[in-house]
């Protein structure tokens, strides 16, 4: 006489989202001629998702609980924020004192996009997970320009090894705070 288990919506949506991303990527790969960068991207995304154990709380931790996002939610004027960043640094949390303002602006853009999308579809139950998912996807995208750079400088074999090595780099995965993993993508 056990009652039926209560299924929380977050526990259903997250695996479904991952499944749809993988299926969409597989269908996209079938039509795309150069499949290697997409396969490397999916591999990199898989490695990055494994660092949060496909746990919705882990995804939430990457995004909305970071100091970058917490400050970004209070930014109403990006140009004012950038002009006064150095003078306001003493009141910011430690992570903002040691980083340029780019990550906070990145999260401002994400927050504004979520707000705009929320006017079209109801994202209230996913709002806390979207920033973390975007950070992981952009971090995974780093392997694509890295692949093309290594291919142009050397050859395709070296490009594949470079992208795989980057994806499996333990220092990138275990030591670097996840929001900081976006910087290599922006640098390439």
Coordinates of N, CA and C in Angstrom, one line a residue:
X1 N 0.8 -1.2 0.0 CA 0.0 0.0 0.0 C 0.9 1.3 0.0
X2 N 1.9 1.3 -0.8 CA 2.7 2.5 -1.0 C 2.0 3.5 -1.8
X3 N 2.1 4.7 -1.5 CA 1.5 5.8 -2.4 C 2.4 5.9 -3.6
X4 N 1.8 6.4 -4.6 CA 2.6 6.6 -5.9 C 3.7 7.7 -5.6
X5 N 4.9 7.6 -6.1 CA 5.9 8.6 -5.9 C 5.5 9.9 -6.6
X6 N 5.8 11.0 -5.9 CA 5.6 12.3 -6.5 C 6.8 12.6 -7.4
X7 N 6.5 12.9 -8.7 CA 7.5 13.2 -9.6 C 7.6 14.8 -9.7
X8 N 8.8 15.3 -9.4 CA 9.1 16.7 -9.5 C 9.4 17.0 -11.0
X9 N 8.8 18.1 -11.4 CA 8.9 18.5 -12.8 C 10.4 18.7 -13.2
X10 N 11.3 19.2 -12.3 CA 12.7 19.4 -12.7 C 13.4 18.1 -13.0
X11 N 13.0 17.0 -12.3 CA 13.6 15.7 -12.5 C 13.2 15.1 -13.8
X12 N 12.1 15.6 -14.4 CA 11.7 15.1 -15.7 C 12.3 15.9 -16.9
X13 N 12.2 17.2 -16.7 CA 12.6 18.2 -17.7 C 14.1 18.1 -18.1
X14 N 14.9 18.0 -17.1 CA 16.4 18.0 -17.3 C 16.8 16.8 -18.2
X15 N 16.5 15.6 -17.8 CA 16.9 14.5 -18.7 C 16.2 14.5 -20.1
X16 N 15.0 15.0 -20.1 CA 14.4 15.2 -21.4 C 15.1 16.2 -22.3
X17 N 15.5 17.3 -21.7 CA 16.3 18.3 -22.4 C 17.6 17.8 -23.0
X18 N 18.3 17.0 -22.2 CA 19.5 16.4 -22.6 C 19.2 15.4 -23.8
X19 N 18.2 14.6 -23.6 CA 17.8 13.7 -24.7 C 17.5 14.4 -26.0
X20 N 16.7 15.4 -25.9 CA 16.4 16.2 -27.1 C 17.6 16.9 -27.8
X21 N 18.5 17.4 -27.0 CA 19.8 18.0 -27.5 C 20.6 16.9 -28.3
X22 N 20.7 15.7 -27.7 CA 21.5 14.7 -28.3 C 20.8 14.2 -29.6
X23 N 19.5 14.0 -29.6 CA 18.8 13.6 -30.8 C 18.9 14.6 -31.8
X24 N 18.7 15.9 -31.5 CA 18.8 17.0 -32.4 C 20.2 17.1 -33.0
X25 N 21.2 16.9 -32.2 CA 22.6 16.9 -32.7 C 22.8 15.7 -33.7
X26 N 22.3 14.6 -33.4 CA 22.5 13.4 -34.3 C 21.8 13.6 -35.6
X27 N 20.6 14.2 -35.6 CA 19.9 14.5 -36.8 C 20.6 15.6 -37.6
X28 N 21.2 16.5 -36.9 CA 22.0 17.6 -37.6 C 23.2 17.1 -38.2
X29 N 23.9 16.1 -37.5 CA 25.1 15.5 -38.0 C 24.9 14.8 -39.3
X30 N 23.8 14.1 -39.4 CA 23.5 13.3 -40.6 C 23.4 14.2 -41.8
X31 N 23.0 15.5 -41.7 CA 22.9 16.4 -42.8 C 24.2 17.2 -43.1
X32 N 25.1 17.3 -42.1 CA 26.2 18.1 -42.2 C 27.4 17.4 -42.7
X33 N 28.2 18.0 -43.6 CA 29.3 17.3 -44.2 C 30.5 17.0 -43.2
X34 N 30.9 18.1 -42.5 CA 32.0 17.9 -41.6 C 31.5 17.6 -40.2
X35 N 31.5 16.3 -39.9 CA 30.9 15.8 -38.6 C 31.8 15.9 -37.4
X36 N 33.1 15.9 -37.7 CA 34.1 15.8 -36.6 C 33.9 16.9 -35.6
X37 N 33.8 18.2 -35.9 CA 33.7 19.2 -34.9 C 32.4 19.1 -34.0
X38 N 31.3 18.6 -34.7 CA 30.1 18.4 -33.9 C 30.2 17.3 -33.0
X39 N 30.9 16.2 -33.4 CA 31.1 15.1 -32.5 C 32.0 15.5 -31.3
X40 N 33.0 16.3 -31.6 CA 33.9 16.7 -30.6 C 33.1 17.6 -29.6
X41 N 32.2 18.5 -30.1 CA 31.4 19.3 -29.3 C 30.5 18.5 -28.4
X42 N 29.9 17.5 -28.9 CA 29.0 16.6 -28.1 C 29.8 15.9 -27.0
X43 N 31.0 15.4 -27.4 CA 31.9 14.8 -26.4 C 32.3 15.7 -25.3
X44 N 32.6 17.0 -25.7 CA 33.0 18.0 -24.7 C 31.8 18.3 -23.8
X45 N 30.6 18.4 -24.3 CA 29.4 18.7 -23.5 C 29.2 17.5 -22.6
X46 N 29.3 16.3 -23.1 CA 29.2 15.1 -22.2 C 30.1 15.2 -21.0
X47 N 31.4 15.5 -21.3 CA 32.4 15.6 -20.2 C 32.0 16.7 -19.2
X48 N 31.6 17.8 -19.7 CA 31.2 19.0 -18.8 C 30.0 18.6 -18.0
X49 N 29.0 17.9 -18.7 CA 27.8 17.5 -17.9 C 28.1 16.5 -16.8
X50 N 29.1 15.6 -17.1 CA 29.5 14.6 -16.1 C 30.1 15.3 -14.9
X51 N 30.7 16.5 -15.0 CA 31.2 17.1 -13.9 C 30.2 17.6 -12.9
X52 N 29.0 17.8 -13.4 CA 27.9 18.1 -12.5 C 26.9 17.0 -12.2
X53 N 27.4 15.8 -12.7 CA 26.6 14.5 -12.5 C 25.2 14.6 -13.0
X54 N 25.0 15.3 -14.0 CA 23.6 15.5 -14.6 C 22.6 15.8 -13.5
X55 N 23.0 16.6 -12.5 CA 22.2 16.9 -11.4 C 21.7 18.3 -11.6
X56 N 20.3 18.5 -11.6 CA 19.8 19.8 -11.7 C 20.3 20.8 -10.7
X57 N 20.6 20.4 -9.5 CA 21.1 21.3 -8.5 C 22.5 21.7 -8.9
X58 N 23.3 20.8 -9.5 CA 24.6 21.2 -10.0 C 24.5 22.2 -11.1
X59 N 23.6 22.0 -12.0 CA 23.4 23.0 -13.1 C 23.0 24.4 -12.5
X60 N 22.1 24.3 -11.5 CA 21.7 25.6 -10.9 C 22.9 26.3 -10.2
X61 N 23.8 25.5 -9.6 CA 24.9 26.0 -8.9 C 25.9 26.8 -9.9
X62 N 26.0 26.2 -11.1 CA 26.9 26.8 -12.1 C 26.4 28.2 -12.5
X63 N 25.1 28.4 -12.6 CA 24.6 29.6 -13.1 C 24.1 30.6 -12.1
X64 N 23.0 30.4 -11.5 CA 22.3 31.4 -10.7 C 22.9 31.7 -9.4
X65 N 23.7 30.7 -8.8 CA 24.3 30.9 -7.5 C 25.7 31.5 -7.6
X66 N 26.2 31.7 -8.8 CA 27.5 32.4 -8.8 C 27.3 33.9 -8.6
X67 N 28.4 34.5 -8.0 CA 28.4 35.9 -7.7 C 28.2 36.7 -9.0
X68 N 28.7 36.2 -10.1 CA 28.5 36.9 -11.4 C 27.0 37.1 -11.7
X69 N 26.2 36.1 -11.6 CA 24.8 36.1 -11.9 C 24.1 36.9 -10.8
X70 N 24.4 36.8 -9.6 CA 23.8 37.5 -8.5 C 23.9 39.0 -8.7
X71 N 25.1 39.5 -9.1 CA 25.3 40.9 -9.4 C 24.7 41.3 -10.7
X72 N 24.7 40.4 -11.7 CA 24.1 40.7 -13.0 C 22.6 40.9 -12.9
X73 N 21.9 40.3 -12.0 CA 20.5 40.5 -11.8 C 20.2 41.9 -11.3
X74 N 21.1 42.6 -10.7 CA 20.9 43.9 -10.2 C 21.4 45.0 -11.2
X75 N 22.0 44.6 -12.3 CA 22.5 45.6 -13.2 C 21.4 46.0 -14.1
X76 N 21.1 47.3 -14.1 CA 20.0 47.8 -14.9 C 20.5 48.6 -16.2
X77 N 21.7 49.1 -16.0 CA 22.4 49.8 -17.1 C 23.8 49.3 -17.3
X78 N 24.0 48.6 -18.4 CA 25.3 47.9 -18.6 C 26.4 48.9 -18.7
X79 N 26.2 50.0 -19.4 CA 27.2 51.0 -19.6 C 27.6 51.7 -18.3
X80 N 26.6 52.0 -17.5 CA 26.9 52.5 -16.1 C 27.7 51.5 -15.3
X81 N 27.3 50.3 -15.3 CA 28.1 49.2 -14.6 C 29.5 49.1 -15.1
X82 N 29.8 49.2 -16.4 CA 31.1 49.1 -16.9 C 32.0 50.3 -16.5
X83 N 31.3 51.5 -16.6 CA 32.1 52.8 -16.3 C 32.5 52.8 -14.8
X84 N 31.6 52.3 -13.9 CA 31.9 52.4 -12.5 C 32.3 51.1 -11.9
X85 N 32.8 50.1 -12.7 CA 33.2 48.8 -12.2 C 34.3 48.9 -11.2
X86 N 35.4 49.6 -11.5 CA 36.5 49.7 -10.7 C 36.2 50.4 -9.4
X87 N 35.4 51.4 -9.4 CA 35.1 52.1 -8.2 C 34.2 51.3 -7.3
X88 N 33.4 50.5 -7.8 CA 32.5 49.7 -7.0 C 33.1 48.3 -6.6
X89 N 34.3 48.0 -7.1 CA 34.9 46.7 -6.7 C 35.0 46.4 -5.2
X90 N 35.3 47.4 -4.4 CA 35.4 47.1 -3.0 C 34.2 46.5 -2.4
X91 N 33.0 46.8 -2.9 CA 31.8 46.2 -2.3 C 31.3 44.9 -3.0
X92 N 32.0 44.5 -4.0 CA 31.6 43.3 -4.7 C 32.2 42.1 -4.0
X93 N 31.6 40.9 -4.2 CA 32.2 39.7 -3.7 C 33.6 39.4 -4.2
X94 N 34.3 38.5 -3.6 CA 35.7 38.3 -4.0 C 35.9 37.9 -5.4
X95 N 35.0 37.0 -5.9 CA 35.2 36.6 -7.3 C 35.1 37.7 -8.3
X96 N 34.3 38.7 -8.1 CA 34.2 39.8 -9.0 C 35.4 40.8 -8.8
X97 N 36.1 40.8 -7.7 CA 37.2 41.6 -7.5 C 38.4 41.1 -8.3
X98 N 38.4 39.8 -8.6 CA 39.6 39.2 -9.3 C 39.3 38.9 -10.7
X99 N 38.2 39.3 -11.3 CA 37.8 39.1 -12.7 C 37.4 40.4 -13.4
X100 N 37.6 40.4 -14.7 CA 37.1 41.5 -15.4 C 35.6 41.5 -15.5
X101 N 34.9 42.5 -15.9 CA 33.5 42.6 -15.8 C 32.8 41.7 -16.9
X102 N 33.5 41.1 -17.8 CA 32.9 40.4 -18.9 C 32.0 39.3 -18.5
X103 N 32.3 38.5 -17.5 CA 31.4 37.4 -17.1 C 30.1 38.0 -16.5
X104 N 30.2 39.0 -15.8 CA 28.9 39.6 -15.2 C 28.1 40.1 -16.4
X105 N 28.7 40.8 -17.4 CA 27.9 41.3 -18.6 C 27.4 40.1 -19.3
X106 N 28.1 39.0 -19.4 CA 27.6 37.7 -20.1 C 26.3 37.3 -19.4
X107 N 26.3 37.3 -18.0 CA 25.1 36.9 -17.3 C 24.0 37.9 -17.4
X108 N 24.3 39.2 -17.5 CA 23.3 40.2 -17.8 C 22.6 39.8 -19.1
X109 N 23.3 39.5 -20.1 CA 22.7 39.2 -21.4 C 21.9 38.0 -21.3
X110 N 22.4 36.9 -20.6 CA 21.6 35.7 -20.4 C 20.3 36.0 -19.6
X111 N 20.4 36.8 -18.6 CA 19.2 37.2 -17.8 C 18.2 37.9 -18.6
X112 N 18.7 38.8 -19.5 CA 17.7 39.6 -20.4 C 17.1 38.7 -21.4
X113 N 17.8 37.7 -21.9 CA 17.3 36.8 -22.9 C 16.2 35.9 -22.2
X114 N 16.5 35.5 -21.0 CA 15.5 34.7 -20.3 C 14.2 35.5 -20.0
X115 N 14.4 36.7 -19.7 CA 13.3 37.6 -19.5 C 12.4 37.7 -20.7
X116 N 13.1 38.0 -21.9 CA 12.4 38.1 -23.1 C 11.7 36.8 -23.5
X117 N 12.4 35.7 -23.4 CA 11.8 34.4 -23.7 C 10.6 34.1 -22.8
X118 N 10.7 34.5 -21.5 CA 9.7 34.2 -20.6 C 8.4 34.9 -21.0
X119 N 8.5 36.0 -21.7 CA 7.3 36.7 -22.3 C 6.6 35.9 -23.3
X120 N 7.3 35.0 -24.0 CA 6.8 34.1 -25.1 C 6.3 32.8 -24.5
X121 N 7.2 32.1 -23.8 CA 6.8 30.8 -23.2 C 7.2 30.9 -21.7
X122 N 6.4 30.1 -20.9 CA 6.6 30.2 -19.4 C 7.9 29.4 -19.1
X123 N 8.9 30.1 -18.6 CA 10.2 29.5 -18.2 C 10.4 29.6 -16.7
X124 N 9.3 29.9 -16.0 CA 9.5 30.1 -14.5 C 10.1 28.9 -13.8
X125 N 9.7 27.7 -14.2 CA 10.3 26.5 -13.5 C 11.7 26.2 -14.0
X126 N 12.1 26.7 -15.1 CA 13.5 26.4 -15.7 C 14.4 27.6 -15.5
X127 N 13.9 28.7 -15.1 CA 14.7 30.0 -15.0 C 16.0 29.8 -14.3
X128 N 16.1 29.0 -13.2 CA 17.3 28.9 -12.4 C 18.3 28.0 -13.1
X129 N 17.9 27.2 -14.1 CA 18.8 26.2 -14.7 C 19.4 26.7 -16.0
X130 N 18.7 27.6 -16.7 CA 19.1 28.1 -18.0 C 20.5 28.7 -18.0
X131 N 20.9 29.6 -17.0 CA 22.2 30.2 -17.1 C 23.3 29.1 -17.0
X132 N 23.1 28.1 -16.1 CA 24.1 27.0 -16.0 C 24.2 26.2 -17.3
X133 N 23.1 25.9 -18.0 CA 23.1 25.2 -19.2 C 23.8 26.0 -20.3
X134 N 23.6 27.3 -20.3 CA 24.2 28.1 -21.3 C 25.7 28.1 -21.1
X135 N 26.2 28.2 -19.8 CA 27.6 28.2 -19.5 C 28.2 26.9 -20.0
X136 N 27.6 25.8 -19.8 CA 28.1 24.5 -20.2 C 28.2 24.4 -21.7
X137 N 27.1 24.8 -22.4 CA 27.1 24.8 -23.9 C 28.2 25.7 -24.5
X138 N 28.3 26.9 -24.0 CA 29.3 27.8 -24.5 C 30.7 27.2 -24.2
X139 N 30.9 26.7 -23.0 CA 32.2 26.0 -22.7 C 32.5 24.9 -23.6
X140 N 31.5 24.1 -24.0 CA 31.7 23.0 -24.9 C 32.0 23.5 -26.3
X141 N 31.5 24.6 -26.7 CA 31.7 25.1 -28.0 C 33.2 25.5 -28.3
X142 N 34.0 25.6 -27.2 CA 35.4 25.9 -27.4 C 36.2 25.0 -28.3
X143 N 35.7 23.7 -28.3 CA 36.5 22.7 -29.1 C 36.3 22.9 -30.6
X144 N 35.3 23.6 -31.0 CA 35.1 23.8 -32.4 C 36.1 24.8 -33.0
X145 N 36.3 26.0 -32.4 CA 37.3 26.9 -33.0 C 38.7 26.3 -32.7
X146 N 38.9 25.6 -31.6 CA 40.2 24.9 -31.3 C 40.5 23.9 -32.4
X147 N 39.5 23.1 -32.8 CA 39.7 22.1 -33.9 C 40.1 22.8 -35.2
X148 N 39.4 23.9 -35.6 CA 39.7 24.5 -36.8 C 41.0 25.2 -36.8
X149 N 41.4 25.8 -35.7 CA 42.7 26.4 -35.5 C 43.8 25.4 -35.7
X150 N 43.7 24.3 -35.0 CA 44.7 23.3 -35.0 C 44.8 22.6 -36.4
X151 N 43.6 22.5 -37.1 CA 43.6 21.9 -38.4 C 44.3 22.9 -39.4
X152 N 44.1 24.2 -39.3 CA 44.7 25.1 -40.2 C 46.2 25.2 -39.9
X153 N 46.6 25.1 -38.7 CA 48.0 25.2 -38.4 C 48.8 23.9 -38.6
X154 N 48.1 22.7 -38.4 CA 48.8 21.4 -38.6 C 48.0 20.6 -39.5
X155 N 47.2 19.7 -39.0 CA 46.4 18.8 -39.8 C 45.2 18.3 -39.0
X156 N 44.3 17.5 -39.7 CA 43.1 17.1 -39.0 C 43.3 16.2 -37.8
X157 N 44.3 15.3 -37.9 CA 44.6 14.4 -36.9 C 45.1 15.1 -35.6
X158 N 45.9 16.1 -35.8 CA 46.4 16.9 -34.6 C 45.2 17.7 -34.1
X159 N 44.3 18.2 -34.9 CA 43.1 19.0 -34.5 C 42.2 18.1 -33.6
X160 N 42.0 16.9 -34.0 CA 41.2 16.0 -33.2 C 41.8 15.7 -31.9
X161 N 43.1 15.4 -31.9 CA 43.9 15.2 -30.6 C 43.8 16.4 -29.7
X162 N 44.0 17.6 -30.3 CA 43.9 18.8 -29.5 C 42.6 19.0 -28.9
X163 N 41.5 18.8 -29.6 CA 40.2 19.0 -29.1 C 39.9 18.0 -28.0
X164 N 40.3 16.7 -28.2 CA 40.0 15.7 -27.2 C 40.9 16.0 -26.0
X165 N 42.1 16.4 -26.1 CA 42.9 16.7 -25.0 C 42.4 17.8 -24.2
X166 N 41.9 18.9 -24.9 CA 41.3 20.0 -24.2 C 40.0 19.6 -23.4
X167 N 39.2 18.7 -24.1 CA 38.0 18.2 -23.4 C 38.3 17.4 -22.2
X168 N 39.4 16.7 -22.2 CA 39.7 15.8 -21.1 C 40.6 16.4 -20.1
X169 N 41.0 17.6 -20.3 CA 42.0 18.3 -19.4 C 41.4 18.3 -18.0
X170 N 42.1 17.6 -17.1 CA 41.5 17.6 -15.7 C 41.6 18.9 -15.0
X171 N 42.6 19.7 -15.4 CA 42.7 21.0 -14.7 C 41.5 21.9 -15.2
X172 N 41.1 21.8 -16.4 CA 40.0 22.6 -16.9 C 38.7 22.1 -16.2
X173 N 38.5 20.8 -16.1 CA 37.3 20.3 -15.5 C 37.2 20.4 -14.0
X174 N 38.2 20.1 -13.3 CA 38.2 20.0 -11.9 C 38.6 21.2 -11.1
X175 N 39.5 22.0 -11.7 CA 40.0 23.1 -10.9 C 39.4 24.4 -11.3
X176 N 39.1 24.6 -12.6 CA 38.6 25.9 -13.1 C 37.1 26.0 -12.7
X177 N 36.7 27.1 -12.1 CA 35.3 27.3 -11.9 C 34.6 27.4 -13.2
X178 N 33.4 26.7 -13.3 CA 32.8 26.5 -14.6 C 32.5 27.8 -15.3
X179 N 32.1 28.9 -14.7 CA 31.9 30.1 -15.5 C 33.2 30.6 -16.2
X180 N 34.3 30.3 -15.6 CA 35.6 30.7 -16.2 C 36.0 29.9 -17.4
X181 N 35.3 28.8 -17.6 CA 35.6 28.0 -18.8 C 35.1 28.6 -20.1
X182 N 34.4 29.7 -20.0 CA 33.9 30.4 -21.2 C 35.0 31.3 -21.8
X183 N 36.0 31.7 -21.0 CA 37.0 32.6 -21.5 C 37.8 32.0 -22.6
X184 N 38.2 30.7 -22.6 CA 38.9 30.2 -23.8 C 38.1 30.3 -25.1
X185 N 36.8 30.1 -25.0 CA 35.9 30.2 -26.2 C 36.0 31.6 -26.7
X186 N 36.0 32.6 -25.8 CA 36.0 34.0 -26.3 C 37.4 34.4 -26.8
X187 N 38.4 33.7 -26.3 CA 39.8 34.0 -26.8 C 40.1 33.4 -28.1
X188 N 39.5 32.3 -28.4 CA 39.7 31.7 -29.8 C 38.8 32.4 -30.8

